[in-house]
Amino acid sequence: MKDFIRFYKELLGFEPYDFQVKVAELLLQGKNVVLCVPTGAGKTWASVMPFLYAWKQQLKNFPLKLVYSLPQRTLTNSIYTDVNKLLQSDTVRDVFATADYASIQTGEYSDDPYFEKPIVFSTIDQTLSSFLSFPLSLSERQANLNAGVFIGSYLVFDEFHLLDPKLSMATTLGMIRMLKGMCRVCIMTATLTDEYIRFLKQKLDNFEVVSIRDFPEDKARIKSLLPALGKDRKKSVFVTEKIINAEDILAKHRGKTIVICNRIETAQKIFLDIVKKKTEATEVICLHSRFFDSDRKKKEQLVKAYFGKHSKKRNVILVATQVIEAGMDISCDVMHTEISPVNSFLQRAGRCARFENEYGEIFVYDVLNAEEKEKIVLEIVDEQDKKEIGKLNNRYLPYDEKLCKKSLAALKQCTYLDEKIAERLVNEVLGKDEEQKTEHIAENGFNWEIICEAWEDCKKTYYRKAIRDIQSIEIALIDVEEFRHRRIVPRKYETISVYRWSFIGWAKRWMQDKEDGEWILAKAEPGEESSFDFDCGNKGYYYLRSLDFEGLKKYYDVVFVDNRYLDYNEAGLVVAKNMNRFVSPVREGQEKEKMQITFRKDTFYEHSRALLNCFETEFKPYLKISTQSLNYLWKKEVDWERIVKVILGLHDYGKLNIFWQKPMVEFQEKKTGTPCREVLAHTDYNEITDRELAIECRVKKKPPHAGIGARQVFEVLLAEWGEEGEDLARIAAYAVLKHHSVETNSCENFSIPEKYILEVEKLFEDCPLKGKFLMKGRKEVLNDIIIENDKEQLTYFFLVRLLRMCDQKATENMEKYYTR
């Protein structure tokens, strides 16, 4: 591992710890890792550097894509910023010859919705929804596009302990088990019990545990774990009998103070109280999830600048919620925190005296009783809704009351924190609870059935069943009256996520006082779809419709709120009359409304050849690990390249249908005023100028083509491989069937002239196809082209991703990929 150590030092400027070298050694040997080290000890670099090293050395047995998943947006933003800063440095640019190596994919930033970059930093919601075939960032038509990306990839799951045991944690473990032998995995945590780690080792294949306790030399070297100079400890703990308050915070303030509250309302109250009572020189920052994304990003950057490792800033107070409790490389001299379960508390404590030669004091408070005005009282019939409202009225929200009280009792026995005390607290407080969690996960089969159901249905309704059950509503502030009679682009505006039943409680009060005919809440509904092509969808044509109180209780998309009813200031979103009429900011890159649908003419041959060229240049060089993974899955060597090329060449075979060609040719001739004797794949089209002509030529009435292509792919591959290859031929055909929409399940009437077949033969002249060309057929449901098991499902995801990505790229950039 000398080369790795040299590489590590070259990029980061210091040598790795022994545990980091061990992680790299195991991963590079083909093992998976569970990494357990305290906060601030270097987990991120332990997981990322082996990937960068393997890329630099062009190691043939290590994945060429890293998907790094975290539980919260703030953590994802923070770690992406830290790693991307290294990747943008001159040293690394020289090594990797690219300045565009990593991306971030969250609900806040959608830089890479198709997970295309070599390194993707993603929230666990984006990762799991992609694997489950309902990617949150994509439309329902594109539901099957991302799941295949995880085959042959390196997957890192950071802050694993923060995942919901019954939902995202169980589903993550189910995902890892399904991908057994098909990807490299690193699970990282600072606060899992010994019992839980044993459970992971037992239930997951090919995993090794790396723990800081096995590297005593590192304990002496990691300066963030050592006492400050002149002190016999690094962090002192004081459990108070008071509730958290501005007076005590200001009285104990020195240097840099961080205040962490469990609820946003409490954080806002404390922040405003401190602002009123502080001295003029003290700077105060408020950070939680009820800020618009652009403001939150600025605040996160400010927090890292003021509380980061090399900051010289003094006399500053941060008031926040649990959004900062993990993943942010910040530190303070004094911390005030409401009680939370001990694993959460230890993450918070990791932001105090985090760096070398620092000493910190941590003050722990019990939770303030919820004020009566905050409580929700509604006439609810549904038991699940009643349960959710009960959670809201629980003063320890969002945590379990018993665990909070047990943690508080345990902390009363502590006067300081170190690594041994932290381990003891975790095992003592959480041992029984995590034993029950592991039993539940195993009994429910790691959500295996739910995963399979989600694959079949491809619906976002599975989000609550498999990932996260925090009921929230995304809200945008606008002048509702202004948009009552004009188009709106729903995703153009930044939104704020609000706990569902909190918002419903606010809405109930608003509705009681509203005037007749007044719109307070509104929803966006699609207008008329494009007249050109059923694959286009509506491309952003939406109108507002009034949303009443009963409708709100059943509504789960973005809610537009009239901006008279909510205010927005330095404390974030607050329930107050807004005389300033604040409007949600426009998302970055969305200043102009992109409503225009355009296509450029290309022929069947040109388009298909462009797909094949796209595959050769963009994907084939990076598929070795993925195809090796599929061979492992199938327990045999398969010619995946041949399958892919047949799929790409024949995916639009159904466009040779004269019933498809006729309206397209007529449209092209009338638009250009010249005869069209080519076999088309697309025509020239502009939604603004050509809409009426498309209606006249009945372009939208042309039949779907994917089912005919699926039939032809099945025919060719079955002829090439015989009955032994029937399963792979069926999966390949299924990928073509679903390459425009997961809903497609049939083949239309078709008639293909013999002269059109020459286009296909020319395409495959270097590697001729076997089997007959289908010339005529009647409409039928393709019940014989289906997926029969998990192995076939994963293979389909791999193939359909390649097809859809090549199709998309070749359509968007014909000039780049087509060569005559």
Short mmCIF file of N, CA, C and O in Angstrom, two decimals, residues 619-702:
data_model
loop_
_atom_site.label_atom_id
_atom_site.label_comp_id
_atom_site.label_asym_id
_atom_site.label_seq_id
_atom_site.Cartn_x
_atom_site.Cartn_y
_atom_site.Cartn_z
N PHE A 619 -20.04 5.16 -23.40
CA PHE A 619 -20.38 4.15 -22.41
C PHE A 619 -19.49 2.90 -22.44
O PHE A 619 -19.07 2.41 -21.39
N LYS A 620 -19.20 2.40 -23.61
CA LYS A 620 -18.45 1.15 -23.72
C LYS A 620 -17.12 1.17 -22.94
O LYS A 620 -16.79 0.18 -22.27
N PRO A 621 -16.34 2.28 -22.98
CA PRO A 621 -15.06 2.28 -22.25
C PRO A 621 -15.18 2.09 -20.75
O PRO A 621 -14.20 1.77 -20.08
N TYR A 622 -16.37 2.30 -20.21
CA TYR A 622 -16.55 2.29 -18.75
C TYR A 622 -17.41 1.13 -18.24
O TYR A 622 -17.82 1.12 -17.08
N LEU A 623 -17.67 0.15 -19.09
CA LEU A 623 -18.64 -0.88 -18.73
C LEU A 623 -18.02 -2.20 -18.27
O LEU A 623 -18.76 -3.13 -17.97
N LYS A 624 -16.72 -2.29 -18.22
CA LYS A 624 -16.11 -3.59 -17.93
C LYS A 624 -16.57 -4.14 -16.58
O LYS A 624 -16.95 -5.32 -16.47
N ILE A 625 -16.53 -3.32 -15.55
CA ILE A 625 -16.94 -3.79 -14.22
C ILE A 625 -18.42 -4.15 -14.20
O ILE A 625 -18.83 -5.14 -13.59
N SER A 626 -19.23 -3.35 -14.88
CA SER A 626 -20.67 -3.62 -14.92
C SER A 626 -20.97 -4.95 -15.60
O SER A 626 -21.79 -5.74 -15.11
N THR A 627 -20.31 -5.22 -16.74
CA THR A 627 -20.56 -6.48 -17.44
C THR A 627 -19.99 -7.66 -16.67
O THR A 627 -20.57 -8.75 -16.67
N GLN A 628 -18.88 -7.45 -15.98
CA GLN A 628 -18.36 -8.51 -15.10
C GLN A 628 -19.37 -8.81 -13.99
O GLN A 628 -19.57 -9.97 -13.62
N SER A 629 -20.00 -7.75 -13.47
CA SER A 629 -21.01 -7.92 -12.42
C SER A 629 -22.20 -8.71 -12.94
O SER A 629 -22.74 -9.59 -12.25
N LEU A 630 -22.62 -8.41 -14.18
CA LEU A 630 -23.74 -9.15 -14.76
C LEU A 630 -23.36 -10.61 -15.03
O LEU A 630 -24.19 -11.51 -14.85
N ASN A 631 -22.14 -10.83 -15.44
CA ASN A 631 -21.69 -12.23 -15.61
C ASN A 631 -21.73 -12.97 -14.29
O ASN A 631 -22.09 -14.15 -14.23
N TYR A 632 -21.36 -12.28 -13.21
CA TYR A 632 -21.44 -12.88 -11.86
C TYR A 632 -22.89 -13.22 -11.54
O TYR A 632 -23.20 -14.29 -11.00
N LEU A 633 -23.80 -12.31 -11.89
CA LEU A 633 -25.22 -12.52 -11.63
C LEU A 633 -25.75 -13.73 -12.40
O LEU A 633 -26.52 -14.53 -11.87
N TRP A 634 -25.33 -13.88 -13.65
CA TRP A 634 -25.83 -14.94 -14.51
C TRP A 634 -25.00 -16.22 -14.42
O TRP A 634 -25.36 -17.24 -15.01
N LYS A 635 -23.88 -16.14 -13.72
CA LYS A 635 -22.99 -17.31 -13.55
C LYS A 635 -22.50 -17.85 -14.89
O LYS A 635 -22.33 -19.06 -15.05
N LYS A 636 -22.29 -16.93 -15.84
CA LYS A 636 -21.76 -17.35 -17.14
C LYS A 636 -21.29 -16.11 -17.91
O LYS A 636 -21.67 -14.97 -17.57
N GLU A 637 -20.47 -16.33 -18.92
CA GLU A 637 -20.02 -15.26 -19.79
C GLU A 637 -21.11 -14.96 -20.83
O GLU A 637 -21.58 -15.87 -21.51
N VAL A 638 -21.48 -13.71 -20.92
CA VAL A 638 -22.51 -13.29 -21.87
C VAL A 638 -21.93 -12.19 -22.76
O VAL A 638 -21.19 -11.33 -22.30
N ASP A 639 -22.29 -12.21 -24.04
CA ASP A 639 -21.85 -11.17 -24.97
C ASP A 639 -22.77 -9.96 -24.83
O ASP A 639 -23.67 -9.74 -25.64
N TRP A 640 -22.55 -9.18 -23.78
CA TRP A 640 -23.41 -8.04 -23.49
C TRP A 640 -23.31 -6.97 -24.58
O TRP A 640 -24.30 -6.29 -24.87
N GLU A 641 -22.13 -6.83 -25.16
CA GLU A 641 -21.97 -5.82 -26.21
C GLU A 641 -22.88 -6.13 -27.40
O GLU A 641 -23.49 -5.24 -27.98
N ARG A 642 -22.98 -7.41 -27.76
CA ARG A 642 -23.85 -7.79 -28.86
C ARG A 642 -25.31 -7.47 -28.53
O ARG A 642 -26.05 -6.94 -29.36
N ILE A 643 -25.72 -7.80 -27.32
CA ILE A 643 -27.11 -7.51 -26.90
C ILE A 643 -27.39 -6.02 -27.01
O ILE A 643 -28.41 -5.60 -27.55
N VAL A 644 -26.46 -5.21 -26.49
CA VAL A 644 -26.66 -3.76 -26.49
C VAL A 644 -26.75 -3.24 -27.92
O VAL A 644 -27.63 -2.42 -28.24
N LYS A 645 -25.89 -3.71 -28.80
CA LYS A 645 -25.90 -3.20 -30.18
C LYS A 645 -27.18 -3.60 -30.92
O LYS A 645 -27.71 -2.82 -31.71
N VAL A 646 -27.68 -4.80 -30.67
CA VAL A 646 -28.95 -5.20 -31.27
C VAL A 646 -30.08 -4.31 -30.75
O VAL A 646 -30.94 -3.86 -31.52
N ILE A 647 -30.08 -4.04 -29.46
CA ILE A 647 -31.10 -3.17 -28.87
C ILE A 647 -31.04 -1.77 -29.48
O ILE A 647 -32.06 -1.20 -29.89
N LEU A 648 -29.84 -1.21 -29.55
CA LEU A 648 -29.70 0.16 -30.06
C LEU A 648 -30.08 0.25 -31.53
O LEU A 648 -30.70 1.21 -31.97
N GLY A 649 -29.69 -0.77 -32.32
CA GLY A 649 -29.97 -0.73 -33.74
C GLY A 649 -31.42 -0.97 -34.09
O GLY A 649 -31.90 -0.48 -35.13
N LEU A 650 -32.15 -1.70 -33.23
CA LEU A 650 -33.53 -2.08 -33.55
C LEU A 650 -34.58 -1.41 -32.65
O LEU A 650 -35.76 -1.70 -32.78
N HIS A 651 -34.15 -0.53 -31.75
CA HIS A 651 -35.11 0.04 -30.80
C HIS A 651 -36.22 0.82 -31.51
O HIS A 651 -37.35 0.89 -31.03
N ASP A 652 -35.90 1.43 -32.67
CA ASP A 652 -36.90 2.19 -33.41
C ASP A 652 -37.41 1.43 -34.64
O ASP A 652 -37.92 2.05 -35.59
N TYR A 653 -37.29 0.12 -34.62
CA TYR A 653 -37.77 -0.68 -35.75
C TYR A 653 -39.25 -0.39 -36.05
O TYR A 653 -39.68 -0.38 -37.20
N GLY A 654 -40.00 -0.10 -35.01
CA GLY A 654 -41.42 0.21 -35.19
C GLY A 654 -41.67 1.49 -35.95
O GLY A 654 -42.79 1.72 -36.44
N LYS A 655 -40.66 2.36 -36.08
CA LYS A 655 -40.84 3.58 -36.87
C LYS A 655 -40.82 3.29 -38.38
O LYS A 655 -41.14 4.17 -39.18
N LEU A 656 -40.45 2.06 -38.77
CA LEU A 656 -40.52 1.68 -40.18
C LEU A 656 -41.96 1.38 -40.61
O LEU A 656 -42.25 1.22 -41.79
N ASN A 657 -42.83 1.28 -39.65
CA ASN A 657 -44.25 1.04 -39.89
C ASN A 657 -44.83 2.16 -40.77
O ASN A 657 -44.69 3.34 -40.46
N ILE A 658 -45.50 1.79 -41.88
CA ILE A 658 -46.03 2.83 -42.77
C ILE A 658 -47.07 3.70 -42.07
O ILE A 658 -47.25 4.87 -42.42
N PHE A 659 -47.76 3.15 -41.06
CA PHE A 659 -48.74 3.93 -40.31
C PHE A 659 -48.06 5.00 -39.45
O PHE A 659 -48.68 5.99 -39.08
N TRP A 660 -46.80 4.78 -39.12
CA TRP A 660 -46.01 5.77 -38.38
C TRP A 660 -45.38 6.76 -39.34
O TRP A 660 -45.35 7.97 -39.10
N GLN A 661 -44.83 6.24 -40.45
CA GLN A 661 -44.11 7.09 -41.40
C GLN A 661 -45.03 8.09 -42.11
O GLN A 661 -44.65 9.24 -42.37
N LYS A 662 -46.25 7.67 -42.46
CA LYS A 662 -47.11 8.49 -43.31
C LYS A 662 -47.36 9.89 -42.74
O LYS A 662 -47.13 10.89 -43.45
N PRO A 663 -47.86 10.05 -41.49
CA PRO A 663 -48.09 11.42 -40.99
C PRO A 663 -46.80 12.21 -40.80
O PRO A 663 -46.81 13.43 -40.98
N MET A 664 -45.70 11.53 -40.49
CA MET A 664 -44.44 12.23 -40.29
C MET A 664 -43.91 12.78 -41.62
O MET A 664 -43.43 13.92 -41.70
N VAL A 665 -43.97 11.97 -42.68
CA VAL A 665 -43.52 12.42 -44.00
C VAL A 665 -44.40 13.56 -44.49
O VAL A 665 -43.90 14.57 -45.03
N GLU A 666 -45.72 13.43 -44.33
CA GLU A 666 -46.63 14.48 -44.75
C GLU A 666 -46.31 15.80 -44.03
O GLU A 666 -46.28 16.87 -44.65
N PHE A 667 -46.07 15.71 -42.73
CA PHE A 667 -45.72 16.91 -41.95
C PHE A 667 -44.43 17.54 -42.49
O PHE A 667 -44.36 18.76 -42.69
N GLN A 668 -43.39 16.73 -42.69
CA GLN A 668 -42.10 17.24 -43.13
C GLN A 668 -42.22 17.91 -44.50
O GLN A 668 -41.62 18.96 -44.75
N GLU A 669 -43.00 17.31 -45.39
CA GLU A 669 -43.14 17.87 -46.74
C GLU A 669 -43.88 19.21 -46.70
O GLU A 669 -43.49 20.17 -47.38
N LYS A 670 -44.94 19.29 -45.90
CA LYS A 670 -45.69 20.54 -45.82
C LYS A 670 -44.90 21.63 -45.11
O LYS A 670 -45.02 22.81 -45.44
N LYS A 671 -44.10 21.24 -44.15
CA LYS A 671 -43.30 22.23 -43.42
C LYS A 671 -42.21 22.82 -44.31
O LYS A 671 -41.96 24.03 -44.31
N THR A 672 -41.54 21.97 -45.08
CA THR A 672 -40.41 22.42 -45.88
C THR A 672 -40.79 22.79 -47.31
O THR A 672 -40.03 23.47 -48.00
N GLY A 673 -41.95 22.29 -47.78
CA GLY A 673 -42.36 22.54 -49.15
C GLY A 673 -41.59 21.75 -50.18
O GLY A 673 -41.62 22.06 -51.37
N THR A 674 -40.90 20.69 -49.73
CA THR A 674 -40.13 19.84 -50.65
C THR A 674 -40.49 18.38 -50.40
O THR A 674 -40.87 18.00 -49.28
N PRO A 675 -40.37 17.52 -51.42
CA PRO A 675 -40.68 16.10 -51.23
C PRO A 675 -39.74 15.45 -50.22
O PRO A 675 -38.57 15.80 -50.11
N CYS A 676 -40.25 14.49 -49.48
CA CYS A 676 -39.44 13.74 -48.50
C CYS A 676 -39.50 12.26 -48.87
O CYS A 676 -40.56 11.64 -48.76
N ARG A 677 -38.38 11.71 -49.30
CA ARG A 677 -38.34 10.30 -49.71
C ARG A 677 -37.50 9.47 -48.73
O ARG A 677 -37.14 8.33 -49.02
N GLU A 678 -37.19 10.04 -47.58
CA GLU A 678 -36.36 9.35 -46.60
C GLU A 678 -37.23 8.60 -45.59
O GLU A 678 -38.40 8.91 -45.40
N VAL A 679 -36.63 7.60 -44.95
CA VAL A 679 -37.29 6.88 -43.86
C VAL A 679 -36.95 7.62 -42.57
O VAL A 679 -35.80 7.58 -42.11
N LEU A 680 -37.91 8.31 -41.99
CA LEU A 680 -37.65 9.26 -40.90
C LEU A 680 -37.59 8.60 -39.52
O LEU A 680 -38.25 7.59 -39.27
N ALA A 681 -36.80 9.23 -38.66
CA ALA A 681 -36.87 8.93 -37.22
C ALA A 681 -37.48 10.12 -36.48
O ALA A 681 -38.23 9.96 -35.54
N HIS A 682 -37.13 11.35 -36.94
CA HIS A 682 -37.71 12.57 -36.41
C HIS A 682 -37.91 13.55 -37.55
O HIS A 682 -37.22 13.46 -38.58
N THR A 683 -38.79 14.50 -37.37
CA THR A 683 -38.96 15.60 -38.32
C THR A 683 -38.45 16.88 -37.68
O THR A 683 -38.22 16.94 -36.47
N ASP A 684 -38.33 17.92 -38.49
CA ASP A 684 -38.13 19.25 -37.93
C ASP A 684 -39.43 19.66 -37.25
O ASP A 684 -40.52 19.43 -37.78
N TYR A 685 -39.32 20.25 -36.05
CA TYR A 685 -40.57 20.64 -35.36
C TYR A 685 -40.26 21.69 -34.30
O TYR A 685 -39.29 21.60 -33.56
N ASN A 686 -41.14 22.70 -34.25
CA ASN A 686 -41.10 23.72 -33.21
C ASN A 686 -42.52 23.88 -32.68
O ASN A 686 -43.44 24.18 -33.43
N GLU A 687 -42.69 23.67 -31.40
CA GLU A 687 -44.03 23.68 -30.80
C GLU A 687 -44.76 24.99 -31.01
O GLU A 687 -45.98 25.03 -31.20
N ILE A 688 -44.03 26.09 -31.04
CA ILE A 688 -44.68 27.39 -31.16
C ILE A 688 -45.17 27.63 -32.58
O ILE A 688 -46.31 28.06 -32.80
N THR A 689 -44.33 27.32 -33.58
CA THR A 689 -44.70 27.64 -34.96
C THR A 689 -45.41 26.52 -35.69
O THR A 689 -46.11 26.76 -36.68
N ASP A 690 -45.23 25.26 -35.26
CA ASP A 690 -45.70 24.12 -36.03
C ASP A 690 -46.87 23.36 -35.41
O ASP A 690 -47.27 22.31 -35.90
N ARG A 691 -47.40 23.90 -34.35
CA ARG A 691 -48.45 23.19 -33.61
C ARG A 691 -49.67 22.89 -34.49
O ARG A 691 -50.16 21.76 -34.55
N GLU A 692 -50.17 23.90 -35.21
CA GLU A 692 -51.37 23.72 -36.01
C GLU A 692 -51.12 22.75 -37.18
O GLU A 692 -51.99 21.93 -37.51
N LEU A 693 -49.94 22.82 -37.77
CA LEU A 693 -49.61 21.91 -38.87
C LEU A 693 -49.56 20.47 -38.37
O LEU A 693 -50.02 19.55 -39.07
N ALA A 694 -49.03 20.27 -37.17
CA ALA A 694 -48.97 18.92 -36.61
C ALA A 694 -50.37 18.36 -36.38
O ALA A 694 -50.62 17.17 -36.62
N ILE A 695 -51.30 19.22 -35.94
CA ILE A 695 -52.68 18.78 -35.75
C ILE A 695 -53.30 18.42 -37.09
O ILE A 695 -53.98 17.39 -37.24
N GLU A 696 -53.07 19.24 -38.10
CA GLU A 696 -53.61 19.01 -39.45
C GLU A 696 -53.13 17.67 -40.01
O GLU A 696 -53.91 16.93 -40.63
N CYS A 697 -51.85 17.34 -39.79
CA CYS A 697 -51.27 16.11 -40.33
C CYS A 697 -51.51 14.90 -39.43
O CYS A 697 -51.00 13.80 -39.72
N ARG A 698 -52.20 15.11 -38.33
CA ARG A 698 -52.53 14.03 -37.39
C ARG A 698 -51.27 13.31 -36.89
O ARG A 698 -51.22 12.10 -36.70
N VAL A 699 -50.23 14.12 -36.65
CA VAL A 699 -48.95 13.56 -36.21
C VAL A 699 -49.09 12.85 -34.87
O VAL A 699 -48.52 11.78 -34.66
N LYS A 700 -49.85 13.45 -33.98
CA LYS A 700 -49.98 12.86 -32.65
C LYS A 700 -50.73 11.53 -32.68
O LYS A 700 -50.65 10.74 -31.74
N LYS A 701 -51.48 11.27 -33.76
CA LYS A 701 -52.27 10.05 -33.87
C LYS A 701 -51.44 8.87 -34.37
O LYS A 701 -51.95 7.74 -34.44
N LYS A 702 -50.19 9.11 -34.73
CA LYS A 702 -49.38 7.99 -35.22
C LYS A 702 -49.22 6.96 -34.11
O LYS A 702 -49.20 7.29 -32.93
#
